[in-house]
Each structure stands twice: as C-alpha cells, then as structure tokens.
Amino acid sequence: MTLPLIAGNWKMYMTINQAVELVLKLRDAIKGVSNVEVAIAPPFTALHHINYLLAETPIKLCGQDVFWEKSGAYTGEISPEMLKDVGCRYVIIGHSERRQHFNETDEIVNRKILSSLKEGLKPIFCVGESLEQREKGKTITIVKKQVEEGLRKISNGQMKDVTIAYEPVWAIGTGKTATSEQAEEIHNSIRELLYDMFNLEAVKETRIIYGGSVNPDNIDGIMAQPNIDGTLVGGASLKADSFSRIVKFKKTGERQ
Ligand code: 13P
C-alpha cells in the first residue's frame, strides 16, 4: 500500500510573502517525517516561489485546479503542462467549491482528470454530497455517480496515480466533521465501487482521503479508520502548527 497522503488546500488565501513565511515554518515543523506523503496547494500566484523553497524537501506541490486543453486561446486558464512546469506533481480536481461556484460538471471533471494524467500530474479527485442530499438518504447514489462519471475512460494503469478525496460539502469550513465512522462507511463504499470498475492491483494503489473540517483534534480518529488513506485539509493547513500536527497524526486503532 502507498503511504497516506496529507494535502493542504490553501484555497484563495495567502499573498506570496505570507505563503513563503508559512512554507518556511512548515519545512521545519515536519522535518524528518517519512511515513506520510505531504502536499500543499497554494494559490497559482505563489507556486513559483514555493517550488524553490520545497526543492530539498519531500513536500510536494499541488495545483488547486487545471484546464483540460494543452494550450490555446483560453484566457485565464492554466494547463496541466504549465502546472508541471512550475513544479506541481498533484492537482485538485472537482472540488465542491468549483462545482458550486463555477458550474463544474462531472464531464468537465473527467476531462480535467484525463488531461492531467496524460501530462503526468496526479489528480486529487474530489467527490461529496450536500447536506440536502445526505438528509434525503442519497449520499451513496450521488458519490457513486460522481466517481463513475469522473473516472470514465481511465485505465487500470492510470488509476494508481489517482487519489479520491471524499469531502462531504456540509463538512467543509463548517466545523462539522463527518464522524470517523460516517466517513469510513462512504470510503468503504467508494472502495467497493472501484473494485467493480478497475482491477485489484489498481484499486490497492488508489488512496481515498477524507476532507471537511479536519483539525489536530480529530485527525487521529479519522486516520484510525482502515479505508481512510489520508486527508485533504483546508482551514487547518493555513497554520504551520495545526498542519504539522495533522501530518504527524498518531497511529491508533486498525491502522496501527
Ligand atoms: P476545511 O478543512 O476548511 O473544512 O476545508 C476542507 C476542504 O475543502 C479541503 O479541500
């Protein structure tokens, strides 16, 4: 099994100076950590500066979004090749904030995943239900559709480079975390679904990570679940002390 992935999504926060300051602290705070893969997704404007600061560290750089075309007259967009060029190894695709504010559909998400994989960028592919969908008992149906449509035409060989992030929309930035058991149930269902879609070897390599109000107090319980292979962290990734505590989660329960 691949290492757990702890990724920080900085969203639309941090000027270049603020970003540099945070990375310098973070580099020190997580020095020597080797049992976890760590990635950070700063805003596009800070990627270049941060790439230099990460040169001698195991921390990987991640884009927050990408366009599917290689190049062309697409004002305002960033291609997979450009993200690679600035040092990114990962890219977040299909975040609920993109789906909600920028009308990203499963088809768009699928195009972005396919073109990123072609360029050698590893997608962190986000799925998750809204509060209304959960209350109507539609969680599994919604997540299943997102996974099936988002991963259309992806081969077994490509699947090892895909990380799925289950982020229930009602738990993002709200302080309401899904309980570890609620998250585990959905992660388990996603894993089962992947077994229907891909071969055993591909699914074994695929990480399913959790996002939504992850913080230093709940990380150990979340990471104790057998089907949770890491976390995608928003607010708590903006401070070196909270993010480093999350990276250094304590192994308890079934993961021990
Ligand atoms: P919060 O950790 O702030 O809830 O954000 C989660 C998220 O959206 C990560 O992509």
GROMACS .gro file of C-alpha atoms and ligand atoms in nm:
model
  266
    1MET     CA    1   0.000   0.000   0.000
    2THR     CA    2   0.119   0.350  -0.081
    3LEU     CA    3   0.189   0.597   0.201
    4PRO     CA    4  -0.100   0.802   0.341
    5LEU     CA    5  -0.137   1.143   0.177
    6ILE     CA    6  -0.193   1.458   0.381
    7ALA     CA    7  -0.264   1.750   0.149
    8GLY     CA    8  -0.327   2.114   0.240
    9ASN     CA    9  -0.566   2.311   0.020
   10TRP     CA   10  -0.492   2.677   0.083
   11LYS     CA   11  -0.786   2.791  -0.134
   12MET     CA   12  -0.783   3.168  -0.212
   13TYR     CA   13  -0.565   3.264   0.083
   14MET     CA   14  -0.203   3.384   0.113
   15THR     CA   15  -0.008   3.650  -0.071
   16ILE     CA   16   0.337   3.545  -0.188
   17ASN     CA   17   0.504   3.682   0.127
   18GLN     CA   18   0.255   3.509   0.355
   19ALA     CA   19   0.294   3.186   0.161
   20VAL     CA   20   0.674   3.195   0.185
   21GLU     CA   21   0.654   3.257   0.560
   22LEU     CA   22   0.418   2.963   0.608
   23VAL     CA   23   0.630   2.725   0.399
   24LEU     CA   24   0.948   2.816   0.587
   25LYS     CA   25   0.776   2.731   0.917
   26LEU     CA   26   0.622   2.417   0.775
   27ARG     CA   27   0.953   2.288   0.640
   28ASP     CA   28   1.098   2.299   0.990
   29ALA     CA   29   0.788   2.169   1.162
   30ILE     CA   30   0.769   1.849   0.957
   31LYS     CA   31   1.138   1.782   0.904
   32GLY     CA   32   1.215   1.411   0.921
   33VAL     CA   33   0.858   1.290   0.865
   34SER     CA   34   0.884   0.999   0.625
   35ASN     CA   35   0.583   0.775   0.687
   36VAL     CA   36   0.339   1.015   0.518
   37GLU     CA   37   0.335   1.190   0.183
   38VAL     CA   38   0.271   1.564   0.223
   39ALA     CA   39   0.142   1.802  -0.043
   40ILE     CA   40   0.040   2.166  -0.035
   41ALA     CA   41  -0.183   2.352  -0.281
   42PRO     CA   42  -0.110   2.725  -0.264
   43PRO     CA   43  -0.280   2.973  -0.498
   44PHE     CA   44  -0.132   2.984  -0.851
   45THR     CA   45   0.045   3.315  -0.782
   46ALA     CA   46   0.267   3.162  -0.510
   47LEU     CA   47   0.358   2.833  -0.684
   48HIS     CA   48   0.681   2.951  -0.842
   49HIS     CA   49   0.829   3.093  -0.521
   50ILE     CA   50   0.723   2.794  -0.316
   51ASN     CA   51   0.863   2.545  -0.564
   52TYR     CA   52   1.212   2.677  -0.490
   53LEU     CA   53   1.157   2.653  -0.117
   54LEU     CA   54   1.046   2.291  -0.147
   55ALA     CA   55   1.343   2.182  -0.360
   56GLU     CA   56   1.529   1.989  -0.090
   57THR     CA   57   1.219   1.869   0.094
   58PRO     CA   58   0.977   1.578   0.045
   59ILE     CA   59   0.678   1.819   0.040
   60LYS     CA   60   0.505   1.804  -0.298
   61LEU     CA   61   0.346   2.096  -0.477
   62CYS     CA   62  -0.017   2.075  -0.588
   63GLY     CA   63  -0.236   2.293  -0.809
   64GLN     CA   64  -0.588   2.383  -0.696
   65ASP     CA   65  -0.744   2.343  -1.039
   66VAL     CA   66  -0.645   2.297  -1.404
   67PHE     CA   67  -0.789   2.335  -1.753
   68TRP     CA   68  -0.807   2.033  -1.984
   69GLU     CA   69  -0.654   2.179  -2.301
   70LYS     CA   70  -0.278   2.168  -2.357
   71SER     CA   71  -0.256   2.530  -2.476
   72GLY     CA   72  -0.460   2.780  -2.674
   73ALA     CA   73  -0.675   3.090  -2.659
   74TYR     CA   74  -0.832   3.023  -2.317
   75THR     CA   75  -0.791   3.348  -2.125
   76GLY     CA   76  -0.740   3.295  -1.755
   77GLU     CA   77  -0.683   2.919  -1.769
   78ILE     CA   78  -0.380   2.711  -1.668
   79SER     CA   79  -0.285   2.387  -1.848
   80PRO     CA   80  -0.153   2.063  -1.696
   81GLU     CA   81   0.177   2.129  -1.872
   82MET     CA   82   0.204   2.471  -1.704
   83LEU     CA   83   0.140   2.319  -1.361
   84LYS     CA   84   0.411   2.060  -1.426
   85ASP     CA   85   0.640   2.336  -1.546
   86VAL     CA   86   0.602   2.531  -1.220
   87GLY     CA   87   0.679   2.218  -1.015
   88CYS     CA   88   0.341   2.064  -0.936
   89ARG     CA   89   0.311   1.687  -0.903
   90TYR     CA   90  -0.053   1.688  -0.788
   91VAL     CA   91  -0.365   1.881  -0.883
   92ILE     CA   92  -0.700   1.909  -0.705
   93ILE     CA   93  -0.986   1.846  -0.949
   94GLY     CA   94  -1.361   1.877  -0.898
   95HIS     CA   95  -1.354   2.045  -0.559
   96SER     CA   96  -1.710   2.119  -0.444
   97GLU     CA   97  -1.633   2.491  -0.447
   98ARG     CA   98  -1.552   2.461  -0.819
   99ARG     CA   99  -1.863   2.254  -0.879
  100GLN     CA  100  -2.077   2.503  -0.685
  101HIS     CA  101  -1.941   2.844  -0.791
  102PHE     CA  102  -1.809   2.762  -1.137
  103ASN     CA  103  -2.065   2.505  -1.251
  104GLU     CA  104  -1.815   2.225  -1.299
  105THR     CA  105  -1.993   1.913  -1.410
  106ASP     CA  106  -1.882   1.552  -1.383
  107GLU     CA  107  -1.797   1.568  -1.754
  108ILE     CA  108  -1.568   1.868  -1.705
  109VAL     CA  109  -1.408   1.698  -1.406
  110ASN     CA  110  -1.347   1.387  -1.617
  111ARG     CA  111  -1.180   1.588  -1.894
  112LYS     CA  112  -0.952   1.756  -1.641
  113ILE     CA  113  -0.856   1.424  -1.484
  114LEU     CA  114  -0.780   1.265  -1.822
  115SER     CA  115  -0.565   1.552  -1.946
  116SER     CA  116  -0.377   1.580  -1.615
  117LEU     CA  117  -0.295   1.209  -1.616
  118LYS     CA  118  -0.174   1.236  -1.974
  119GLU     CA  119   0.069   1.506  -1.862
  120GLY     CA  120   0.190   1.304  -1.562
  121LEU     CA  121   0.011   1.513  -1.299
  122LYS     CA  122  -0.159   1.319  -1.021
  123PRO     CA  123  -0.522   1.421  -0.969
  124ILE     CA  124  -0.678   1.456  -0.626
  125PHE     CA  125  -1.032   1.399  -0.743
  126CYS     CA  126  -1.298   1.539  -0.507
  127VAL     CA  127  -1.646   1.398  -0.456
  128GLY     CA  128  -1.910   1.452  -0.190
  129GLU     CA  129  -2.275   1.512  -0.117
  130SER     CA  130  -2.457   1.825   0.004
  131LEU     CA  131  -2.647   1.835   0.333
  132GLU     CA  132  -2.978   1.814   0.149
  133GLN     CA  133  -2.863   1.506  -0.043
  134ARG     CA  134  -2.743   1.340   0.279
  135GLU     CA  135  -3.070   1.414   0.458
  136LYS     CA  136  -3.264   1.260   0.169
  137GLY     CA  137  -3.053   0.944   0.201
  138LYS     CA  138  -2.889   1.000  -0.138
  139THR     CA  139  -2.524   1.010  -0.031
  140ILE     CA  140  -2.414   0.683  -0.187
  141THR     CA  141  -2.607   0.745  -0.511
  142ILE     CA  142  -2.454   1.091  -0.555
  143VAL     CA  143  -2.100   0.986  -0.471
  144LYS     CA  144  -2.129   0.678  -0.694
  145LYS     CA  145  -2.236   0.892  -0.991
  146GLN     CA  146  -1.952   1.139  -0.932
  147VAL     CA  147  -1.696   0.858  -0.912
  148GLU     CA  148  -1.828   0.670  -1.216
  149GLU     CA  149  -1.853   0.977  -1.438
  150GLY     CA  150  -1.535   1.143  -1.312
  151LEU     CA  151  -1.330   0.830  -1.383
  152ARG     CA  152  -1.472   0.748  -1.727
  153LYS     CA  153  -1.210   0.620  -1.975
  154ILE     CA  154  -0.942   0.596  -1.709
  155SER     CA  155  -0.730   0.283  -1.740
  156ASN     CA  156  -0.617   0.048  -1.467
  157GLY     CA  157  -0.263   0.171  -1.522
  158GLN     CA  158  -0.364   0.536  -1.476
  159MET     CA  159  -0.574   0.466  -1.168
  160LYS     CA  160  -0.269   0.417  -0.944
  161ASP     CA  161  -0.197   0.789  -0.985
  162VAL     CA  162  -0.547   0.898  -0.884
  163THR     CA  163  -0.636   0.992  -0.527
  164ILE     CA  164  -1.005   1.023  -0.446
  165ALA     CA  165  -1.096   1.284  -0.184
  166TYR     CA  166  -1.431   1.230  -0.016
  167GLU     CA  167  -1.539   1.573   0.105
  168PRO     CA  168  -1.899   1.598   0.226
  169VAL     CA  169  -1.999   1.952   0.129
  170TRP     CA  170  -2.175   2.010   0.463
  171ALA     CA  171  -1.848   1.943   0.649
  172ILE     CA  172  -1.633   2.189   0.454
  173GLY     CA  173  -1.537   2.500   0.650
  174THR     CA  174  -1.830   2.448   0.887
  175GLY     CA  175  -1.655   2.286   1.181
  176LYS     CA  176  -1.892   1.990   1.132
  177THR     CA  177  -1.681   1.686   1.060
  178ALA     CA  178  -1.833   1.365   0.944
  179THR     CA  179  -1.773   1.121   1.227
  180SER     CA  180  -1.490   0.882   1.156
  181GLU     CA  181  -1.748   0.607   1.117
  182GLN     CA  182  -1.962   0.811   0.873
  183ALA     CA  183  -1.653   0.882   0.664
  184GLU     CA  184  -1.536   0.520   0.681
  185GLU     CA  185  -1.874   0.398   0.556
  186ILE     CA  186  -1.854   0.612   0.243
  187HIS     CA  187  -1.486   0.535   0.188
  188ASN     CA  188  -1.570   0.168   0.206
  189SER     CA  189  -1.849   0.211  -0.049
  190ILE     CA  190  -1.615   0.401  -0.282
  191ARG     CA  191  -1.357   0.122  -0.249
  192GLU     CA  192  -1.623  -0.140  -0.334
  193LEU     CA  193  -1.729   0.062  -0.636
  194LEU     CA  194  -1.368   0.089  -0.755
  195TYR     CA  195  -1.339  -0.290  -0.737
  196ASP     CA  196  -1.629  -0.305  -0.986
  197MET     CA  197  -1.460  -0.054  -1.215
  198PHE     CA  198  -1.089  -0.144  -1.201
  199ASN     CA  199  -0.866  -0.443  -1.135
  200LEU     CA  200  -0.745  -0.544  -0.791
  201GLU     CA  201  -0.395  -0.413  -0.836
  202ALA     CA  202  -0.516  -0.067  -0.942
  203VAL     CA  203  -0.758  -0.035  -0.651
  204LYS     CA  204  -0.498  -0.143  -0.396
  205GLU     CA  205  -0.284   0.153  -0.503
  206THR     CA  206  -0.566   0.408  -0.503
  207ARG     CA  207  -0.582   0.632  -0.198
  208ILE     CA  208  -0.918   0.751  -0.071
  209ILE     CA  209  -0.867   1.052   0.154
  210TYR     CA  210  -1.113   1.249   0.367
  211GLY     CA  211  -1.172   1.626   0.372
  212GLY     CA  212  -1.403   1.852   0.573
  213SER     CA  213  -1.308   2.034   0.895
  214VAL     CA  214  -1.007   1.811   0.961
  215ASN     CA  215  -0.809   1.951   1.254
  216PRO     CA  216  -0.548   1.847   1.512
  217ASP     CA  217  -0.821   1.722   1.748
  218ASN     CA  218  -0.998   1.486   1.509
  219ILE     CA  219  -0.712   1.369   1.286
  220ASP     CA  220  -0.609   1.067   1.496
  221GLY     CA  221  -0.963   0.927   1.498
  222ILE     CA  222  -1.004   0.983   1.125
  223MET     CA  223  -0.673   0.817   1.041
  224ALA     CA  224  -0.758   0.517   1.261
  225GLN     CA  225  -1.017   0.407   1.003
  226PRO     CA  226  -0.897   0.129   0.772
  227ASN     CA  227  -1.029   0.280   0.448
  228ILE     CA  228  -0.912   0.637   0.510
  229ASP     CA  229  -0.575   0.684   0.344
  230GLY     CA  230  -0.511   1.047   0.429
  231THR     CA  231  -0.680   1.385   0.445
  232LEU     CA  232  -0.738   1.698   0.238
  233VAL     CA  233  -0.717   1.987   0.481
  234GLY     CA  234  -0.850   2.341   0.425
  235GLY     CA  235  -0.850   2.591   0.712
  236ALA     CA  236  -0.613   2.398   0.937
  237SER     CA  237  -0.349   2.387   0.660
  238LEU     CA  238  -0.301   2.765   0.681
  239LYS     CA  239  -0.105   2.745   1.006
  240ALA     CA  240   0.220   2.553   1.041
  241ASP     CA  241   0.143   2.426   1.391
  242SER     CA  242  -0.200   2.282   1.310
  243PHE     CA  243  -0.098   2.137   0.973
  244SER     CA  244   0.217   1.979   1.112
  245ARG     CA  245   0.019   1.817   1.394
  246ILE     CA  246  -0.215   1.671   1.132
  247VAL     CA  247   0.082   1.544   0.930
  248LYS     CA  248   0.218   1.382   1.248
  249PHE     CA  249  -0.111   1.207   1.329
  250LYS     CA  250  -0.089   0.939   1.594
  251LYS     CA  251  -0.148   0.585   1.478
  252THR     CA  252  -0.429   0.424   1.671
  253GLY     CA  253  -0.697   0.164   1.608
  254GLU     CA  254  -0.691  -0.055   1.299
  255ARG     CA  255  -0.417   0.140   1.124
  256GLN     CA  256  -0.160   0.055   1.393
  25713P     P1  257  -1.188   2.273   0.566
  25713P     O1  258  -1.079   2.184   0.619
  25713P     O2  259  -1.161   2.419   0.588
  25713P     O3  260  -1.324   2.230   0.609
  25713P     O4  261  -1.184   2.257   0.405
  25713P     C1  262  -1.187   2.131   0.351
  25713P     C2  263  -1.160   2.141   0.206
  25713P     O5  264  -1.240   2.192   0.131
  25713P     C3  265  -1.031   2.090   0.156
  25713P     O6  266  -1.030   2.083   0.019
   0.00000   0.00000   0.00000
